[in-house]
Coordinates of C-alpha atoms and ligand atoms in Angstrom, one line a residue:
M1 CA 14.9 76.8 -59.3
P2 CA 14.2 77.5 -56.1
P3 CA 13.7 81.8 -56.1
D4 CA 15.5 81.7 -52.0
L5 CA 18.8 79.7 -53.8
P6 CA 21.3 81.3 -52.4
V7 CA 23.9 83.2 -54.9
G8 CA 27.6 83.8 -53.8
I9 CA 31.7 83.3 -52.7
H10 CA 32.4 80.3 -53.3
D11 CA 36.2 80.9 -52.3
L12 CA 38.2 83.5 -52.1
S13 CA 42.0 83.9 -53.1
F14 CA 44.6 86.5 -53.5
A15 CA 47.6 87.6 -53.7
T16 CA 50.8 90.7 -54.1
S17 CA 53.6 91.3 -55.8
S18 CA 57.1 90.0 -54.6
L19 CA 59.1 93.7 -53.4
V20 CA 57.3 96.0 -51.1
L21 CA 58.0 99.8 -50.5
T22 CA 57.9 100.8 -46.9
H23 CA 56.4 104.6 -46.2
T24 CA 58.9 104.8 -43.6
E25 CA 61.1 104.4 -47.0
L26 CA 59.1 107.0 -48.9
S27 CA 59.2 109.4 -46.4
K28 CA 63.2 109.2 -46.8
H29 CA 62.4 110.3 -50.4
T30 CA 60.0 112.6 -50.3
G31 CA 60.0 114.3 -46.6
A32 CA 57.0 113.9 -46.0
N33 CA 56.4 113.6 -41.6
V34 CA 56.1 109.6 -42.8
A35 CA 53.3 110.1 -39.8
K36 CA 51.3 111.8 -42.5
Y37 CA 51.1 108.5 -44.6
H38 CA 51.0 106.4 -41.1
T39 CA 47.7 108.1 -39.9
G40 CA 47.1 110.2 -41.8
I41 CA 45.8 108.3 -45.1
G42 CA 46.2 104.8 -42.5
Q43 CA 48.9 103.2 -44.8
K44 CA 52.2 101.4 -43.2
A45 CA 53.9 99.9 -46.7
M46 CA 53.0 99.2 -50.0
S47 CA 53.1 96.3 -52.3
V48 CA 55.5 96.8 -55.0
P49 CA 55.5 94.4 -58.7
A50 CA 59.0 92.9 -59.8
A51 CA 59.9 93.4 -63.1
D52 CA 58.2 90.1 -64.4
E53 CA 55.5 90.1 -62.5
D54 CA 52.4 92.5 -63.8
I55 CA 48.0 91.8 -63.5
V56 CA 48.1 88.1 -65.1
T57 CA 50.5 86.9 -62.9
M58 CA 49.5 88.1 -59.6
A59 CA 45.3 86.9 -61.0
A60 CA 47.1 83.4 -62.0
D61 CA 48.4 83.5 -58.7
A62 CA 45.1 84.4 -57.1
A63 CA 43.2 81.6 -58.9
A64 CA 45.8 78.6 -57.9
P65 CA 45.0 77.7 -55.0
V66 CA 41.3 78.1 -55.8
I67 CA 41.4 75.6 -59.2
T68 CA 43.7 73.1 -57.0
R69 CA 40.5 73.0 -54.4
H70 CA 37.4 73.0 -57.0
G71 CA 38.6 71.7 -60.1
T72 CA 37.4 73.6 -63.2
G73 CA 34.3 70.4 -63.8
R74 CA 31.6 73.5 -63.3
I75 CA 33.0 76.5 -63.8
R76 CA 31.9 78.0 -67.9
T77 CA 32.3 81.9 -67.4
L78 CA 35.9 84.0 -66.2
L79 CA 35.3 87.2 -65.0
F80 CA 38.6 89.8 -65.3
A81 CA 38.2 92.6 -63.9
T82 CA 40.9 95.2 -64.2
E83 CA 42.0 98.8 -65.1
T84 CA 45.7 98.2 -65.7
S85 CA 44.8 96.1 -68.7
I86 CA 47.4 94.6 -70.5
D87 CA 45.4 95.1 -74.5
Q88 CA 43.2 96.2 -76.0
S89 CA 41.5 93.7 -77.8
K90 CA 43.0 90.9 -75.3
A91 CA 41.1 89.3 -72.5
A92 CA 44.2 89.2 -69.5
G93 CA 41.7 86.0 -68.8
V94 CA 42.8 84.6 -71.7
Y95 CA 46.4 84.3 -70.3
L96 CA 45.1 82.4 -67.8
H97 CA 43.2 79.7 -69.4
S98 CA 46.5 78.1 -70.9
L99 CA 48.3 78.7 -67.3
L100 CA 45.7 77.7 -64.9
R101 CA 44.8 75.2 -67.7
L102 CA 41.3 75.8 -68.1
P103 CA 38.3 73.9 -70.5
S104 CA 37.9 75.3 -73.9
A105 CA 34.1 75.3 -73.2
I106 CA 34.3 78.6 -71.5
R107 CA 33.1 82.0 -72.0
V108 CA 36.0 85.4 -70.6
V109 CA 35.7 88.7 -70.9
E110 CA 37.0 91.2 -68.7
L111 CA 35.3 94.7 -67.3
K112 CA 36.5 97.6 -66.4
Q113 CA 35.1 100.9 -64.8
A114 CA 38.5 101.9 -62.3
C115 CA 37.9 100.0 -59.1
Y116 CA 34.2 99.2 -59.7
S117 CA 34.9 97.0 -62.0
G118 CA 35.2 93.9 -60.2
T119 CA 31.9 94.1 -57.7
A120 CA 29.8 94.1 -61.7
A121 CA 31.8 90.6 -61.9
L122 CA 30.4 90.1 -59.3
Q123 CA 27.4 90.7 -59.5
F124 CA 27.6 89.7 -63.6
A125 CA 28.3 85.8 -61.9
A126 CA 25.6 85.4 -59.2
A127 CA 23.3 86.5 -61.8
L128 CA 25.1 83.6 -64.6
V129 CA 24.4 81.8 -61.7
A130 CA 21.2 82.1 -60.4
R131 CA 20.5 81.5 -64.2
N132 CA 22.2 78.1 -63.9
P133 CA 23.3 76.8 -60.3
E134 CA 24.9 74.4 -61.3
E135 CA 27.3 76.3 -63.3
Q136 CA 30.6 78.7 -61.3
V137 CA 32.2 82.2 -62.5
L138 CA 36.0 82.6 -61.5
V139 CA 36.1 86.3 -60.2
L140 CA 39.5 87.5 -60.9
A141 CA 40.2 91.3 -60.1
S142 CA 43.8 92.9 -60.3
D143 CA 45.3 96.0 -60.8
I144 CA 48.1 97.8 -60.0
A145 CA 48.2 101.1 -58.7
S146 CA 50.9 103.7 -60.4
Y147 CA 50.8 107.2 -60.0
D148 CA 53.3 110.0 -61.1
L149 CA 56.5 109.6 -59.2
D150 CA 57.3 112.3 -56.8
S151 CA 53.1 113.4 -56.8
P152 CA 50.4 113.1 -54.5
G153 CA 48.7 110.1 -55.6
E154 CA 52.6 108.4 -55.0
A155 CA 52.2 106.9 -51.7
T156 CA 48.9 105.7 -52.6
Q157 CA 49.7 102.9 -54.6
G158 CA 49.7 99.0 -55.1
A159 CA 49.3 95.9 -56.5
A160 CA 47.0 92.9 -55.1
A161 CA 44.8 90.2 -56.7
V162 CA 42.7 87.5 -56.2
A163 CA 40.1 85.4 -57.0
M164 CA 36.7 84.4 -56.5
L165 CA 34.6 81.0 -56.6
V166 CA 31.3 81.6 -56.9
S167 CA 28.3 79.7 -57.1
A168 CA 24.4 78.7 -55.1
K169 CA 25.4 77.6 -51.9
P170 CA 28.1 79.7 -51.3
A171 CA 30.7 78.2 -49.1
L172 CA 31.6 81.6 -47.7
V173 CA 29.6 84.5 -48.1
E174 CA 25.7 84.9 -49.8
L175 CA 24.5 87.6 -51.7
C176 CA 22.1 89.9 -50.6
P177 CA 18.7 90.3 -53.8
A178 CA 19.3 94.4 -53.0
T179 CA 22.2 96.1 -53.7
G180 CA 21.9 100.5 -54.2
L181 CA 23.8 101.5 -57.6
H182 CA 25.4 105.7 -58.5
T183 CA 26.6 106.9 -61.0
D184 CA 28.3 110.2 -62.1
D185 CA 29.9 110.7 -65.1
I186 CA 32.8 113.4 -62.8
A187 CA 36.5 113.3 -64.3
D188 CA 38.0 112.8 -60.5
F189 CA 40.8 109.6 -61.8
W190 CA 40.9 108.6 -64.6
R191 CA 43.7 106.8 -67.5
P192 CA 43.8 108.4 -71.8
N193 CA 45.7 104.6 -73.3
Y194 CA 48.7 106.4 -73.9
R195 CA 49.1 107.0 -70.6
S196 CA 50.3 104.0 -67.2
T197 CA 49.9 106.5 -65.0
A198 CA 46.9 107.3 -64.0
V199 CA 45.7 111.9 -63.8
V200 CA 43.8 111.9 -60.4
D201 CA 42.2 115.2 -58.8
G202 CA 42.7 113.1 -55.2
K203 CA 40.6 115.8 -53.2
K204 CA 37.6 116.5 -55.5
S205 CA 37.8 112.3 -55.9
A206 CA 37.5 112.1 -52.1
A207 CA 34.7 114.3 -52.4
A208 CA 33.8 112.7 -55.6
Y209 CA 33.5 109.0 -53.8
L210 CA 31.8 110.3 -50.2
A211 CA 29.1 111.7 -52.7
A212 CA 28.6 108.4 -53.7
V213 CA 28.7 106.3 -50.2
D214 CA 25.4 108.4 -50.1
G215 CA 23.7 108.6 -53.7
A216 CA 24.4 104.4 -53.4
W217 CA 23.0 104.2 -50.1
R218 CA 19.9 106.5 -50.2
D219 CA 19.5 104.0 -53.9
Y220 CA 19.7 100.8 -51.4
Q221 CA 17.0 102.5 -48.8
A222 CA 14.4 102.6 -51.9
R223 CA 15.3 98.9 -53.0
G224 CA 14.5 98.0 -49.0
G225 CA 17.6 97.2 -48.4
L226 CA 19.1 97.1 -44.8
P227 CA 18.7 99.1 -42.0
L228 CA 23.1 100.1 -40.7
E229 CA 22.3 98.6 -37.3
Q230 CA 21.9 95.3 -39.1
L231 CA 26.1 95.5 -40.9
R232 CA 28.2 94.2 -37.9
T233 CA 30.5 95.7 -40.0
V234 CA 31.1 97.5 -44.5
C235 CA 34.2 96.5 -46.2
Y236 CA 34.7 99.6 -48.7
H237 CA 36.7 100.4 -51.7
Q238 CA 40.1 102.1 -49.8
P239 CA 42.4 103.5 -51.8
F240 CA 43.9 104.6 -48.8
T241 CA 42.7 102.9 -45.3
R242 CA 42.0 106.6 -44.4
M243 CA 39.3 106.2 -46.6
A244 CA 36.9 104.0 -45.1
F245 CA 37.1 105.5 -41.2
K246 CA 35.9 109.4 -43.9
A247 CA 33.3 107.0 -45.6
H248 CA 31.6 104.9 -42.5
Q249 CA 31.4 108.2 -41.5
Q250 CA 29.5 109.7 -44.2
L251 CA 27.3 106.7 -44.5
T252 CA 26.1 107.2 -40.5
N253 CA 25.5 110.0 -40.4
A254 CA 23.3 109.7 -44.1
A255 CA 21.9 106.7 -42.4
G256 CA 20.8 108.8 -39.2
I257 CA 22.8 107.3 -37.0
K258 CA 25.7 109.2 -34.0
S259 CA 29.0 107.3 -33.8
S260 CA 32.3 108.9 -32.0
N261 CA 34.8 107.8 -34.0
K262 CA 36.3 105.7 -31.6
A263 CA 33.5 104.2 -32.6
I264 CA 34.0 104.5 -36.5
E265 CA 37.7 102.7 -35.7
S266 CA 36.6 100.0 -34.1
T267 CA 33.9 98.9 -36.4
I268 CA 36.3 99.6 -39.6
A269 CA 39.6 98.4 -37.7
P270 CA 39.2 94.5 -38.8
T271 CA 38.7 95.3 -42.9
T272 CA 41.8 97.4 -43.8
R273 CA 44.7 94.6 -42.0
Y274 CA 45.6 93.4 -45.7
N275 CA 45.0 97.3 -46.6
E276 CA 47.7 99.3 -44.8
T277 CA 50.8 98.1 -46.0
I278 CA 49.2 95.7 -49.7
G279 CA 47.9 99.7 -50.5
N280 CA 45.8 100.1 -53.2
S281 CA 45.0 97.1 -55.6
Y282 CA 41.8 99.3 -57.0
T283 CA 39.5 96.1 -58.1
A284 CA 41.3 93.6 -55.9
S285 CA 40.6 96.3 -52.6
L286 CA 36.9 96.2 -51.7
Y287 CA 38.1 91.5 -51.7
L288 CA 41.3 92.3 -49.5
A289 CA 38.9 94.6 -47.1
L290 CA 36.9 91.5 -47.1
A291 CA 39.4 89.1 -46.6
A292 CA 41.3 90.3 -43.6
V293 CA 37.5 90.3 -42.0
L294 CA 37.1 87.1 -42.1
D295 CA 41.2 85.9 -42.0
G296 CA 40.7 88.1 -38.8
N297 CA 37.3 86.3 -37.2
D298 CA 36.2 83.0 -36.8
T299 CA 32.8 84.1 -35.3
L300 CA 31.2 86.4 -37.6
G301 CA 28.7 83.0 -38.9
E302 CA 25.2 84.7 -39.8
E303 CA 26.3 88.3 -39.6
T304 CA 25.6 90.7 -42.1
I305 CA 28.6 92.5 -43.9
G306 CA 28.3 96.1 -45.8
F307 CA 30.1 96.1 -48.8
F308 CA 30.6 99.5 -50.7
S309 CA 32.2 99.4 -53.8
Y310 CA 33.6 102.9 -56.1
G311 CA 34.7 103.8 -58.8
S312 CA 36.0 107.0 -60.4
G313 CA 35.2 108.2 -62.7
S314 CA 32.3 106.9 -61.6
V315 CA 29.9 104.1 -60.0
A316 CA 29.3 102.6 -57.5
E317 CA 27.0 99.7 -55.4
F318 CA 26.5 99.8 -52.2
F319 CA 25.3 95.8 -51.0
A320 CA 26.3 92.9 -48.6
G321 CA 26.2 89.9 -47.5
R322 CA 26.1 86.9 -45.2
V323 CA 28.4 85.2 -43.9
V324 CA 28.0 81.6 -44.1
P325 CA 28.6 79.2 -40.9
G326 CA 30.3 77.7 -41.4
Y327 CA 33.0 79.4 -43.2
G328 CA 36.3 79.4 -41.2
D329 CA 37.4 75.6 -42.3
R330 CA 37.3 77.6 -45.9
L331 CA 39.3 80.1 -44.9
R332 CA 42.9 81.0 -46.6
T333 CA 44.4 82.9 -43.4
R334 CA 47.9 81.4 -44.0
A335 CA 48.8 81.4 -47.1
H336 CA 46.8 84.7 -47.7
R337 CA 49.5 86.7 -45.0
E338 CA 52.4 84.9 -46.4
T339 CA 52.0 86.3 -49.5
I340 CA 52.3 89.4 -47.6
A341 CA 55.5 88.3 -45.6
R342 CA 57.6 86.7 -48.1
R343 CA 57.1 90.2 -49.5
R344 CA 60.9 91.6 -50.2
P345 CA 61.4 94.6 -49.2
I346 CA 63.2 97.4 -51.8
D347 CA 64.6 100.8 -50.9
Y348 CA 63.6 104.3 -52.7
A349 CA 66.9 103.9 -55.1
A350 CA 65.3 100.3 -56.6
Y351 CA 61.8 101.1 -56.8
L352 CA 62.7 103.7 -58.9
K353 CA 64.8 101.9 -60.7
L354 CA 62.0 99.7 -61.2
R355 CA 59.9 102.8 -62.2
E356 CA 62.2 103.8 -65.3
H357 CA 61.8 100.4 -67.1
P358 CA 59.2 99.7 -68.8
L359 CA 58.8 97.3 -71.2
P360 CA 60.0 98.2 -74.7
H361 CA 57.1 99.0 -77.5
D362 CA 59.8 98.5 -80.2
G363 CA 58.3 94.5 -81.1
G364 CA 61.9 92.9 -80.2
M365 CA 62.4 90.1 -78.4
H366 CA 62.7 91.0 -74.8
L367 CA 64.0 88.4 -71.7
I368 CA 62.7 89.4 -68.3
P369 CA 65.2 87.7 -66.0
R370 CA 63.5 86.2 -63.0
Q371 CA 62.4 87.8 -60.0
T372 CA 59.4 86.7 -59.2
Q373 CA 58.5 84.5 -56.2
G374 CA 54.8 83.5 -57.1
N375 CA 54.1 80.3 -59.2
F376 CA 53.6 82.3 -62.6
R377 CA 55.5 84.8 -64.2
L378 CA 56.0 87.5 -66.8
C379 CA 59.6 86.0 -68.8
G380 CA 59.3 88.2 -71.8
I381 CA 58.1 89.8 -74.8
S382 CA 58.3 88.9 -78.3
N383 CA 56.9 89.9 -81.1
H384 CA 54.1 92.5 -79.3
Q385 CA 53.4 89.3 -77.3
R386 CA 54.1 89.5 -73.3
L387 CA 55.7 85.6 -72.9
Y388 CA 53.8 83.6 -69.3
E389 CA 55.1 80.5 -68.3
V390 CA 54.9 78.7 -65.2
V391 CA 57.9 77.8 -62.8
G392 CA 56.7 76.7 -59.1
P393 CA 55.6 73.5 -59.0
L394 CA 52.2 74.3 -60.0
S395 CA 54.6 73.6 -63.5
A396 CA 55.0 70.1 -63.1
Ligands
LIG401 N1 49.9 113.4 -38.9 C1 49.3 112.9 -39.7 N2 48.1 113.7 -40.2 C2 48.6 114.2 -40.6 C3 50.5 114.9 -41.2 C4 51.3 114.4 -39.4 N3 52.1 114.7 -39.2 N4 50.2 115.3 -41.8 C5 49.4 115.5 -43.2 N5 48.3 114.8 -42.1 C6 46.5 113.7 -42.6 C7 46.3 115.6 -43.1 O1 45.8 116.1 -42.5 C8 45.0 115.0 -44.3 O2 44.7 113.9 -43.7 P1 42.9 114.5 -44.5 O3 42.8 114.5 -45.0 O4 41.7 114.0 -43.2 O5 42.2 116.1 -43.3 C9 46.1 113.7 -44.5 O6 46.5 113.0 -44.0 C10 46.4 113.7 -46.4 O7 47.1 114.6 -45.5 P2 47.0 115.5 -47.3 O8 45.3 115.7 -48.1 O9 47.8 116.9 -47.5 O10 47.8 114.8 -48.8 P3 48.1 114.6 -49.7 O11 47.0 116.2 -50.6 O12 49.5 115.1 -50.1 O13 48.1 113.7 -50.1 C11 45.3 112.3 -51.6 C12 46.8 112.5 -50.0 C13 44.6 113.8 -52.0 C14 44.3 111.0 -51.2 C15 46.7 111.9 -52.5 O14 47.6 110.8 -51.8 C16 46.0 111.0 -53.7 O15 46.1 112.0 -54.6 N6 45.9 110.2 -53.6 C17 45.2 109.6 -55.8 C18 44.0 109.6 -55.5 C19 42.6 108.5 -54.4 O16 42.9 108.1 -53.5 N7 41.8 109.0 -54.1 C20 40.1 108.7 -53.4 C21 39.9 108.3 -54.0 S1 39.1 108.3 -55.1 C22 39.0 106.3 -55.0 O17 39.2 105.6 -54.0 C23 39.4 105.7 -56.8 C24 40.3 105.2 -56.0 O18 41.1 104.2 -55.4 C25 41.9 106.2 -56.6

């Protein structure tokens, strides 16, 4: 293999859930000034999963268009990154195997480290492709961010899945080899096996995130990373979009660059358009930021973009990618905008009802009525097993 054969993101598609709760509606319940949400944390709305949606159905909806465009012939590995795992044993990606009719000659595995594992999956995928450039890897990052009712974190929920096809000579983004890493064993956000919502110390988590920006950037620079001036923008993990602004402030300081708040706002603005209305999607959030940048501008060919991935607990990584000229022809901008626009707004009472009825644990047969607008749905649970079906045009 030639040493400089580029490897990176060949295709990217995302899906979100079918319902949406706006922060204006949330503020009627919490009594908060809506400006706290819109300006203070930079969130306008959050995707809420319907009763028949989960990380598997969203991931299938994200991946199906990628499979339709490229086929499955070269995909030998599926990496599924999630914080919202549905099973302690079986990888969520194995359910996709039947829903997407993937070949049997494929390895499927699930990865976990809070919001970071989508980046681990991307880097592992790049290494597999570098070893055998004929192979492609399907990376999925799918999550439902859920905090306790009436907690400060509740305003930073959301749901989405991203599918990325990683290959040699990619059509969208070539990954640059230098990466900067930072790990710190810290209790800022975590979710014990017996809980369906995260435990979080909000202020500590924001401080830990900013410390990780410094740590990952220092390592990135020590390993021959690009200077900040050469990066067109930086896509950050966005637990709420205002965090990206704070992170970029931190990064410019760490890089010794003086930058006005206005300049930071305008650098970051193209990265937040999807996340501000979808909310936190943990592992998918960083790649929704990338989708927003690419979908929002088709003149970025040859530009280099920085990426900062943060997963509480904590692991972080800084890396960069070069946008491939001609990428504009391969975007899914219309589909992405439609998946956001078609969500049905719900009021707080409807949101509460969904939260108060988790999947039964009794091992019995429970059917779930159809609510989703997606092509895949969780139709029931029986004998402790989730049952899925294809319901859209792909069922033919
Ligand atoms: N108008 C404009 N701004 C207002 C306002 C108003 N009327 N009222 C408040 N604000 C501002 C505040 O000044 C504050 O801004 P600064 O942070 O710049 O000071 C902002 O709105 C938020 O206000 P509070 O700090 O009072 O908000 P809070 O304590 O209720 O909750 C939070 C904020 C701690 C982030 C909470 O949402 C939370 O716990 N979220 C979950 C944890 C999280 O997302 N952590 C991020 C880092 S960890 C990570 O990235 C991993 C992950 O995905 C979870």
